C-alpha positions as a printed NumPy array, in Angstrom:
array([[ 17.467,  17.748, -69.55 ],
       [ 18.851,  20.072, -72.325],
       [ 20.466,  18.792, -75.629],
       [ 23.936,  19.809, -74.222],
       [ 23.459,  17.445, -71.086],
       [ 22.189,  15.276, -73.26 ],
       [ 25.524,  15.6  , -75.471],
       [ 27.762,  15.298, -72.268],
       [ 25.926,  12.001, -71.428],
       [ 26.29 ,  10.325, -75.02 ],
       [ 29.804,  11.841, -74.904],
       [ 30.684,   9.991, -71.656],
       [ 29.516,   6.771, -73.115],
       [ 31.386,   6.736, -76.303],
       [ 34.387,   6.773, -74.445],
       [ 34.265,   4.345, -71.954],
       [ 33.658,   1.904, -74.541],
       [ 36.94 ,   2.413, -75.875],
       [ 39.39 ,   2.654, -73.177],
       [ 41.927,   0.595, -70.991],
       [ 43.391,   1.319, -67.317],
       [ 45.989,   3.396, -66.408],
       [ 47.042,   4.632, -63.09 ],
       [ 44.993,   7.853, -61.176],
       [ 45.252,  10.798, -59.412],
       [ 42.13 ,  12.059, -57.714],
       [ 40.761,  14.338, -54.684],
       [ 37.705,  15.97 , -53.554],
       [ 39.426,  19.533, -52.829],
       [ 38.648,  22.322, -54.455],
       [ 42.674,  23.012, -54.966],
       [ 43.904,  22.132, -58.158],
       [ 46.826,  20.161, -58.785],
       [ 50.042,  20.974, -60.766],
       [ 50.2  ,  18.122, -62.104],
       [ 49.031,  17.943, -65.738],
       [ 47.513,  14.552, -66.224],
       [ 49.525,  12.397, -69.213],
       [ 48.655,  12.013, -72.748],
       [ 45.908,   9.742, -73.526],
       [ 44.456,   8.801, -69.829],
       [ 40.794,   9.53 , -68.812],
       [ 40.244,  10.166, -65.586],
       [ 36.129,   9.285, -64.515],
       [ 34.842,  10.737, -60.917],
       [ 31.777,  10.537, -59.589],
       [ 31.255,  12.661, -55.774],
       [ 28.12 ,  13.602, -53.875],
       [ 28.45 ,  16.298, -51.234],
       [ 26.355,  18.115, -48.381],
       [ 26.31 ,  21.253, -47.165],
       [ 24.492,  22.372, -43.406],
       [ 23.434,  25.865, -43.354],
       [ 25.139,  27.481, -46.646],
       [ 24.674,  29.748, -49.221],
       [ 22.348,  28.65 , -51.727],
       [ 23.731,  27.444, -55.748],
       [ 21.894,  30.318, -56.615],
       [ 24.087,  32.519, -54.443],
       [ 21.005,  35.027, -53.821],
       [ 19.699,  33.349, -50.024],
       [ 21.246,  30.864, -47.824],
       [ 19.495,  27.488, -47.421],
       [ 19.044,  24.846, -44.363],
       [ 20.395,  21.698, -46.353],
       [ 22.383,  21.446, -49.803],
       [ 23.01 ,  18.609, -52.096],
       [ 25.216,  17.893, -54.862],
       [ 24.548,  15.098, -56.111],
       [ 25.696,  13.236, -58.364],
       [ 28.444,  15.46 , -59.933],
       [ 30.808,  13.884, -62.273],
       [ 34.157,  15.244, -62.772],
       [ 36.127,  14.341, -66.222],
       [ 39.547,  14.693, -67.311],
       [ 41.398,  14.132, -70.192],
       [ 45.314,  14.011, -70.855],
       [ 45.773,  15.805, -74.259],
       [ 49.608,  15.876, -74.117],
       [ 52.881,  16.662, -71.496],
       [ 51.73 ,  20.429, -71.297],
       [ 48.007,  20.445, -71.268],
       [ 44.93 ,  18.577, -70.297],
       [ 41.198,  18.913, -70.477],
       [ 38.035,  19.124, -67.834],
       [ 34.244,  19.136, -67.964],
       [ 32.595,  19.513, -64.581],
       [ 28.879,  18.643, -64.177],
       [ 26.79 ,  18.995, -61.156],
       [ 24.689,  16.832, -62.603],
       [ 21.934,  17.295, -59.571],
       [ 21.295,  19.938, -56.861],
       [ 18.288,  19.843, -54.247],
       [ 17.761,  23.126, -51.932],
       [ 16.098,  22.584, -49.04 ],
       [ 14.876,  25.887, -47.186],
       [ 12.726,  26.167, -43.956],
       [  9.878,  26.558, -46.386],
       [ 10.125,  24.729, -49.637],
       [ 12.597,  22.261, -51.522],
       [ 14.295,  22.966, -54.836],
       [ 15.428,  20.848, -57.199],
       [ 17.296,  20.156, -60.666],
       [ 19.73 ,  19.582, -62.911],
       [ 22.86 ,  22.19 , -62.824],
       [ 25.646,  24.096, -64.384],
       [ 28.245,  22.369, -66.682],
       [ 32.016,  23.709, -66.665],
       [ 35.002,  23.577, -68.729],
       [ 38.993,  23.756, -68.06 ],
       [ 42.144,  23.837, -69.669],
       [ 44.933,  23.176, -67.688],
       [ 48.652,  24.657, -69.226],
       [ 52.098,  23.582, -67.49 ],
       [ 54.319,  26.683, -67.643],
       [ 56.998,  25.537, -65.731],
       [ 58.163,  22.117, -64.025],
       [ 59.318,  21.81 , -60.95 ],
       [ 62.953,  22.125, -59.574],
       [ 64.559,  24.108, -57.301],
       [ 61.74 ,  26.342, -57.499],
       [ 58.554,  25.421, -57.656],
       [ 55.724,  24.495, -60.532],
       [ 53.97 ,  26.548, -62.489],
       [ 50.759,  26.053, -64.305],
       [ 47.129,  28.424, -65.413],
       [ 43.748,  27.211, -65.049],
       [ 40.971,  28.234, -67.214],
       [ 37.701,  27.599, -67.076],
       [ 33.967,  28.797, -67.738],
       [ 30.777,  27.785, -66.446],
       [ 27.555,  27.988, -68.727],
       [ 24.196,  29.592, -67.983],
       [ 22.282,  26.242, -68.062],
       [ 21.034,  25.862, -64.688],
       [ 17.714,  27.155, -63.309],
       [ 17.835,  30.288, -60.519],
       [ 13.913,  29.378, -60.278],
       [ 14.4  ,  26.435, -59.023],
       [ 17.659,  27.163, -57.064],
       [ 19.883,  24.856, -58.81 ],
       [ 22.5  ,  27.733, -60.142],
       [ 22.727,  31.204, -61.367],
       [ 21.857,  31.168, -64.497],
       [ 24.688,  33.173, -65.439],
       [ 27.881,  32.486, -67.515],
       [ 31.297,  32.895, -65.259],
       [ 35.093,  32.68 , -66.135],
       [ 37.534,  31.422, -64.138],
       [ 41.549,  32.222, -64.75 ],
       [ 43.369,  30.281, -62.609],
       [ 47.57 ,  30.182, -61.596],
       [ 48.969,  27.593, -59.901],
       [ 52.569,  26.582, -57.915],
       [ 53.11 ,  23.27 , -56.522],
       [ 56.216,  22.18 , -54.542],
       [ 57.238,  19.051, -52.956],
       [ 58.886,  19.608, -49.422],
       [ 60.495,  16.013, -48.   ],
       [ 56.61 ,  13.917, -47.721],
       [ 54.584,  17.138, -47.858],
       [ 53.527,  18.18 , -51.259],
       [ 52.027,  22.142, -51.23 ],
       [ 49.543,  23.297, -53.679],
       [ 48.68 ,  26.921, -53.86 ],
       [ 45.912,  28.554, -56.402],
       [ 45.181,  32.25 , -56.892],
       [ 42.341,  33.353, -59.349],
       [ 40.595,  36.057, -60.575],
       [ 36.783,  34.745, -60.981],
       [ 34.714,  37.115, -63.083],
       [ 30.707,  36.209, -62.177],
       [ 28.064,  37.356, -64.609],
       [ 25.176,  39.555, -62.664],
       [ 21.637,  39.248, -63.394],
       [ 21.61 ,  43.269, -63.86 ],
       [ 24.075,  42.858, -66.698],
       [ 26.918,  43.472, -64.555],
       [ 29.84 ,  41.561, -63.488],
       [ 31.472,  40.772, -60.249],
       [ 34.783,  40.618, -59.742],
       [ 36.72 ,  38.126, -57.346],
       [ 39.66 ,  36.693, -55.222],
       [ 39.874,  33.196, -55.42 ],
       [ 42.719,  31.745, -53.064],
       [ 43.021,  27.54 , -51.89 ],
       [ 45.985,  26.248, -50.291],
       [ 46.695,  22.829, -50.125],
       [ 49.036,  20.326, -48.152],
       [ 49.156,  16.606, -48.941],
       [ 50.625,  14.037, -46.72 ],
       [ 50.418,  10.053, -47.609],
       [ 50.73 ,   8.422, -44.458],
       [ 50.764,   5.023, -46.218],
       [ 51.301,   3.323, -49.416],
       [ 47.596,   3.46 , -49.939],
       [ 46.216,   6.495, -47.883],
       [ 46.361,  10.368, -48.085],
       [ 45.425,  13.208, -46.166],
       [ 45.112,  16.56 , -47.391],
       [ 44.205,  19.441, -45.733],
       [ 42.887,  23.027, -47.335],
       [ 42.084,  25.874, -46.802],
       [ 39.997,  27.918, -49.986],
       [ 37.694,  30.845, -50.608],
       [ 36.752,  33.484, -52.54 ],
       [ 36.44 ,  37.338, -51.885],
       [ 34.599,  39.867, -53.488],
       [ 33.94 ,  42.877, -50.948],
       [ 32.586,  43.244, -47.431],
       [ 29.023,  41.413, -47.086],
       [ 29.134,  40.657, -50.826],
       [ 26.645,  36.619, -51.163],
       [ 29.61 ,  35.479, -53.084],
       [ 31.955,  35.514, -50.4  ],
       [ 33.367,  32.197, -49.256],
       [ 36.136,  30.895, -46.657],
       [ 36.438,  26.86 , -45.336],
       [ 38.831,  24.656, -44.248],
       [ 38.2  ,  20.944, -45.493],
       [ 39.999,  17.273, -44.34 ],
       [ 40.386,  15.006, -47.163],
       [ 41.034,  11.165, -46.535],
       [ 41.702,   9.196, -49.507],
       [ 42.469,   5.541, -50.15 ],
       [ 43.963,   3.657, -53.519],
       [ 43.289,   0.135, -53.419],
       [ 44.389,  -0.44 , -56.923],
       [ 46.489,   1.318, -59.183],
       [ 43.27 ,   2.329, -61.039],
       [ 40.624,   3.177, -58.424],
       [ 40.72 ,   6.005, -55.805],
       [ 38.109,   6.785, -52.817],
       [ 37.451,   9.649, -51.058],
       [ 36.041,  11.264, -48.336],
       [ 36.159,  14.739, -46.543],
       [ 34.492,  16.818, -44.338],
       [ 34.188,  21.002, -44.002],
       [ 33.024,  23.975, -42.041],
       [ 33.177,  27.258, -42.879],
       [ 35.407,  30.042, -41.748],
       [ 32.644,  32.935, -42.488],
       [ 28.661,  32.783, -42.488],
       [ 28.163,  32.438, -46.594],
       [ 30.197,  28.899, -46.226],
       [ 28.537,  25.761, -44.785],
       [ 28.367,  24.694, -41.242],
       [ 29.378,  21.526, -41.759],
       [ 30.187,  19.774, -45.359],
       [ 30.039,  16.09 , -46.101],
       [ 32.015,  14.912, -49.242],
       [ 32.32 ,  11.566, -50.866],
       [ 33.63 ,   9.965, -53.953],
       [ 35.267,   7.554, -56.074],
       [ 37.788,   8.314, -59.372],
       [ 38.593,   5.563, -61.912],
       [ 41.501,   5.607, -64.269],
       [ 41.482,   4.377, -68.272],
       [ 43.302,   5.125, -71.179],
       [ 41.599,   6.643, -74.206],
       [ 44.017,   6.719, -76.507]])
């Protein structure tokens, strides 16, 4: 473990000795929300996902069984316009036909802006993010390779049917000393069926060019069910649309709300 895990570990613990609940919002989607999480509340989640016949973390070779997990997801309110996010994949294991891979993985960062709120028309808000070379490509656990993420987002609630809809540019570092430029697109729609329980469905990818490892397309079901104003499960399955995405994904977790200041 490197002293910046290390740092994001003390971090964490610092601040759950401080705070106090608060209500939640949580999902295991790759689509982003527009809504920008208040001032002062900390939102913990912890998720553990697999992947059947996917491209590798590396995103060199496709592998026979992927897991992520843990990965712990943090956000932080820091006011009615912005908020804050580290993302750690704490753990990845490869499994090939041959050998299995594993370590600890890539850490990420986001800033979240509200532009505009909704009304008539709908939200606005930008996403951006970087993720940091600490992750090992020897051991299959990430690319080794800084990336930035710019991120805009519209959200609109239609009668029970909140949409979500994120377009990016992702800009991925190349081993050569290159870059690649992407597409990212995820669409969203969220439906609570009860005063408890949620189902989204999405549909997200990336594009870079024909044939191009970093090339992604799935559709994932999201079930999710609040118990308590400050606790939120989740679970979700996906299958990919194109041959770089998974077979079949398996996706679980749980998000607990505090406030930190």
């Amino acid at each position: 473990m490197n002293r910046l895990q290390k740092l994001c570990f003390i971090s964490l613990t610092m601040v759950l000795a401080e705070v106090i609940q608060l209500p939640l919002w949580a999902s295991s989607l790759k689509t982003s929300s527009d809504a920008i999480l208040p001032y002062g509340q900390f939102n913990l989640t912890l998720q553990g996902s697999y992947l059947h016949e996917a491209m590798g973390f590396d995103q060199k070779t496709p592998a026979t069984h992927l897991w992520d997990a843990p990965s712990l997801n943090l956000l932080l309110g820091l006011g009615p316009l912005a908020d804050f996010e580290l993302h750690w994949d704490i753990f990845h294991v490869t499994q090939t036909r041959q050998e299995v891979y594993q370590d600890v993985s890539d850490v990420s960062f986001f800033t979240r802006f509200q532009i505009f709120q909704e009304g008539l028309l709908p939200s606005i808000a930008a996403r951006l993010g970087t993720k940091l070379p600490n992750a090992s490509d020897e051991d299959r656990a990430g690319t080794d390779l800084m990336d930035i993420y710019l991120w805009g987002i519209l959200g609109k609630q239609m009668g029970h049917f909140h949409i979500l809809s994120n377009i990016g540019l992702l800009l991925f570092d190349r081993a050569d000393g290159g870059q690649r430029d992407a597409l990212g697109y995820r669409f969203a729609i969220e439906y609570p069926f009860s005063n408890r329980w949620t189902m989204t469905s999405e549909f997200a990818g990336q594009y870079e060019k024909t044939r191009s490892p970093i090339n992604q397309s799935l559709l994932n079901l999201e079930i999710a069910y609040q118990p308590l104003k400050t606790w939120k499960f989740f679970g979700a399955v996906s299958t990919g649309v194109i041959q770089n995405s998974e077979n079949i994904g398996v996706h679980l977790g749980l998000t607990r709300n505090f406030h930190a200041f």
